[in-house]
XYZ file of C-alpha atoms in Angstrom:
199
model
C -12.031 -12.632 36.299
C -8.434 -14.211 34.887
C -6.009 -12.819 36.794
C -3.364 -15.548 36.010
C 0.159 -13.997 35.263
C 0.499 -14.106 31.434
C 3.145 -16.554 29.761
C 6.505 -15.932 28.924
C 5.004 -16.551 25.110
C 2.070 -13.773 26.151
C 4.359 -11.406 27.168
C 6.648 -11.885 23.908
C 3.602 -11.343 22.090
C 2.509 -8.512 23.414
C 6.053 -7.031 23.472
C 6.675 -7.585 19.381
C 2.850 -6.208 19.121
C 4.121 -2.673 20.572
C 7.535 -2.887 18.702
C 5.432 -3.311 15.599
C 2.758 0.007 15.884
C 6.131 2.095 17.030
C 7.470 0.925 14.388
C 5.000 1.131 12.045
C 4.352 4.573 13.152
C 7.649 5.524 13.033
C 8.435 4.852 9.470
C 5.468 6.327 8.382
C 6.010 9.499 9.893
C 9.627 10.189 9.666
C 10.981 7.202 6.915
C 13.402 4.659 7.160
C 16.377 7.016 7.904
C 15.945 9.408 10.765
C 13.600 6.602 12.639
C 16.227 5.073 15.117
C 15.699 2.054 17.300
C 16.276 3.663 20.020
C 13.134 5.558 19.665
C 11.471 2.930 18.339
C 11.845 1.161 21.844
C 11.111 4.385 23.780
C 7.388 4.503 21.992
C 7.122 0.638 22.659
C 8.089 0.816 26.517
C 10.796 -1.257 25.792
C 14.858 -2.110 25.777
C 16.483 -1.270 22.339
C 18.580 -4.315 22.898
C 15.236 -6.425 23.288
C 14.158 -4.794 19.772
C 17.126 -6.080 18.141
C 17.054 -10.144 19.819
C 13.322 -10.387 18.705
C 13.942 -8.644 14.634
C 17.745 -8.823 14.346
C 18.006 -5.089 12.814
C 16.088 -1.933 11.882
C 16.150 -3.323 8.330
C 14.384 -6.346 8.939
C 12.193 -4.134 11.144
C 11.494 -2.056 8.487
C 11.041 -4.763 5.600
C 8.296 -6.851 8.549
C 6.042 -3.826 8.773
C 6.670 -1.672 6.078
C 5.823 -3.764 2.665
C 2.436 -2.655 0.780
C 0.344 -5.173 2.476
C -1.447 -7.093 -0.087
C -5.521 -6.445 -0.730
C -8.178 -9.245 -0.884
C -7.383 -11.389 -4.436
C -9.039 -9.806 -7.792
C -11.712 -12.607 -9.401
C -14.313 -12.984 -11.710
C -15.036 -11.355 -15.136
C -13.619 -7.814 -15.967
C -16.402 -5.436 -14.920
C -16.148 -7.248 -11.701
C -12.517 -6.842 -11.511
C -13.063 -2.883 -11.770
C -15.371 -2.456 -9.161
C -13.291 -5.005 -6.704
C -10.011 -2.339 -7.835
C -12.605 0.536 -6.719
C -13.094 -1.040 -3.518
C -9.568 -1.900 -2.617
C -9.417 1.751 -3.263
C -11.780 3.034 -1.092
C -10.441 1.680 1.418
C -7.213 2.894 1.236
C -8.594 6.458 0.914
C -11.193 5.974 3.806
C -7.960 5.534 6.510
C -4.868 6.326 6.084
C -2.739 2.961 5.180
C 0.169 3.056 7.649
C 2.326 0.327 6.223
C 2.289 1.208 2.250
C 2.275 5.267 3.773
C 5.676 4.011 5.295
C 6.787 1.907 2.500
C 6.133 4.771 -0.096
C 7.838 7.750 2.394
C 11.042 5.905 2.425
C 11.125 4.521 -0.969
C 12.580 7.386 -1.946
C 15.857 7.460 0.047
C 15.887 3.581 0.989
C 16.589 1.134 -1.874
C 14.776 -1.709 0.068
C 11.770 -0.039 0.319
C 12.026 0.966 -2.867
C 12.364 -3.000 -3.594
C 9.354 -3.661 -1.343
C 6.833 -1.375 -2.950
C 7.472 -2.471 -6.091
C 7.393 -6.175 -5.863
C 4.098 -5.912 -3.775
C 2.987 -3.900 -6.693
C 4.105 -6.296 -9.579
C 2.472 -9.141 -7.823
C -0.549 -7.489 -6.918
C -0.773 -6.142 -10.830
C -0.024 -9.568 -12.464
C -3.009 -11.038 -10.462
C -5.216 -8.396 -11.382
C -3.882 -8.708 -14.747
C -5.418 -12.278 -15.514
C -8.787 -10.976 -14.664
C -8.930 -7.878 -17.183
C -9.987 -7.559 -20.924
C -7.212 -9.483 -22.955
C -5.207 -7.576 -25.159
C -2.493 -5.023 -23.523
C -3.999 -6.732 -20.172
C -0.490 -6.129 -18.279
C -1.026 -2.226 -18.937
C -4.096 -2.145 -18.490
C -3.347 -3.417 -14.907
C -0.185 -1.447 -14.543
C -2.311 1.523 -15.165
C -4.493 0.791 -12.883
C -1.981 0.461 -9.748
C -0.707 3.291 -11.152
C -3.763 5.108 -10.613
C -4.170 3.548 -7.086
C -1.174 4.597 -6.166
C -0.928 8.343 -7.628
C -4.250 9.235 -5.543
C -3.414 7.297 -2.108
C -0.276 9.485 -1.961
C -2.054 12.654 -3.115
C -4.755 12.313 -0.370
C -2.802 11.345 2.461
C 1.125 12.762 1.803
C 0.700 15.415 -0.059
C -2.667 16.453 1.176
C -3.663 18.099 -2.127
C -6.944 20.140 -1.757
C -9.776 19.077 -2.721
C -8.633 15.266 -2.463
C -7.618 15.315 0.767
C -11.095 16.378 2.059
C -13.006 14.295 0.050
C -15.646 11.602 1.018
C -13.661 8.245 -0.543
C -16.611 7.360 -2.253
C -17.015 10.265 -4.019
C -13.425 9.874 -5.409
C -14.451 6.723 -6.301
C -17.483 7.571 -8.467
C -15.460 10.262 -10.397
C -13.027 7.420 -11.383
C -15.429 4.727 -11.918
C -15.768 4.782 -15.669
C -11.946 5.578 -16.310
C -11.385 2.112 -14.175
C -13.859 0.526 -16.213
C -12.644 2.176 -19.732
C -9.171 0.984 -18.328
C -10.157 -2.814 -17.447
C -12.237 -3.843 -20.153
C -12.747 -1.011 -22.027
C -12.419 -0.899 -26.309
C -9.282 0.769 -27.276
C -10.189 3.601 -29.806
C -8.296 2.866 -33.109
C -4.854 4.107 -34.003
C -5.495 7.798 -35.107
C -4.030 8.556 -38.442
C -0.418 10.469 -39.212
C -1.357 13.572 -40.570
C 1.744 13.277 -42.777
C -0.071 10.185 -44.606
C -3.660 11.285 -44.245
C -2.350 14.674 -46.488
C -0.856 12.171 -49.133
């Protein structure tokens, strides 16, 4: 067995590793405003002051641990694309993702976060974007993430019945042609103004 003392470097590691979950945990459950650093360090079994030397302020605390961390890269043909977006999904449904969770709960009353949600999103949309049918390819993307984003927070903030209880793959079946429709599907023609068609 090693029972060497652990490095300075070890012991900073393991340090910012606890600062991190608190954090992480933090934001999620409370948002960016009423989690202090204070507590933050009480969680971590650490010194507030030692929290603030190792990420400068809760800001930059919040903006390290609390962006929409990006999935796995969308590739390949459309169809693929749809079922990779389904996946990404999945996941997201089958635990509860702690980081975009405390992104999206203080979006709402912290500009930054605000900022972070959305550029992860826009980046993570415009990739997608290049691998879906053609024409309107940016909406069709954007509707997507939209999507994505609309059922993570029903399942796990607002806990909405039904959805909150359900297997993820199951939720993932039931939306499986309206990702498809939406990533390489055939928009139906413009329907007709009445007004003209009565002319």
């Amino acid at each position: 067995m090693n029972s060497r003392p652990a490095s300075r470097a070890e012991q900073r590691r393991r340090t910012e590793s606890r600062i991190l979950a608190a954090a992480r945990r933090q934001f999620a459950e409370v948002g960016y405003e009423t989690t202090t650093i204070r507590a933050i360090a009480a969680e971590a079994e650490t010194d507030p002051g030692l929290v603030m030397r190792y990420f400068g302020s809760k800001g930059e605390l919040f903006a390290r641990v609390a962006g929409v961390q990006p999935d796995d890269e969308v590739t390949g043909a459309p169809e693929e694309a749809a079922e990779q977006l389904l996946t990404a999904l999945e996941l997201k449904l089958g635990e509860q993702p702690i980081d975009a969770l405390a992104a999206i709960r203080s979006m709402f009353a912290h500009p930054d976060a605000a900022g972070e949600v959305r550029s992860a999103m826009i980046s993570r949309q415009r990739q997608a974007a290049r691998h879906l049918a053609d024409d309107n390819a940016d909406l069709r993307a954007g509707l997507i993430g939209a999507l994505t984003i609309g059922v993570v927070i029903g399942r796990h903030l607002l806990e909405l019945d039904g959805l909150r209880d359900a297997a993820p793959e199951d939720i993932t079946t039931l939306l499986r042609q309206a990702f498809h429709d939406i990533a390489h599907g055939t928009p139906d023609p413009p329907r007709p103004d009445p007004a003209t068609r009565a002319r």
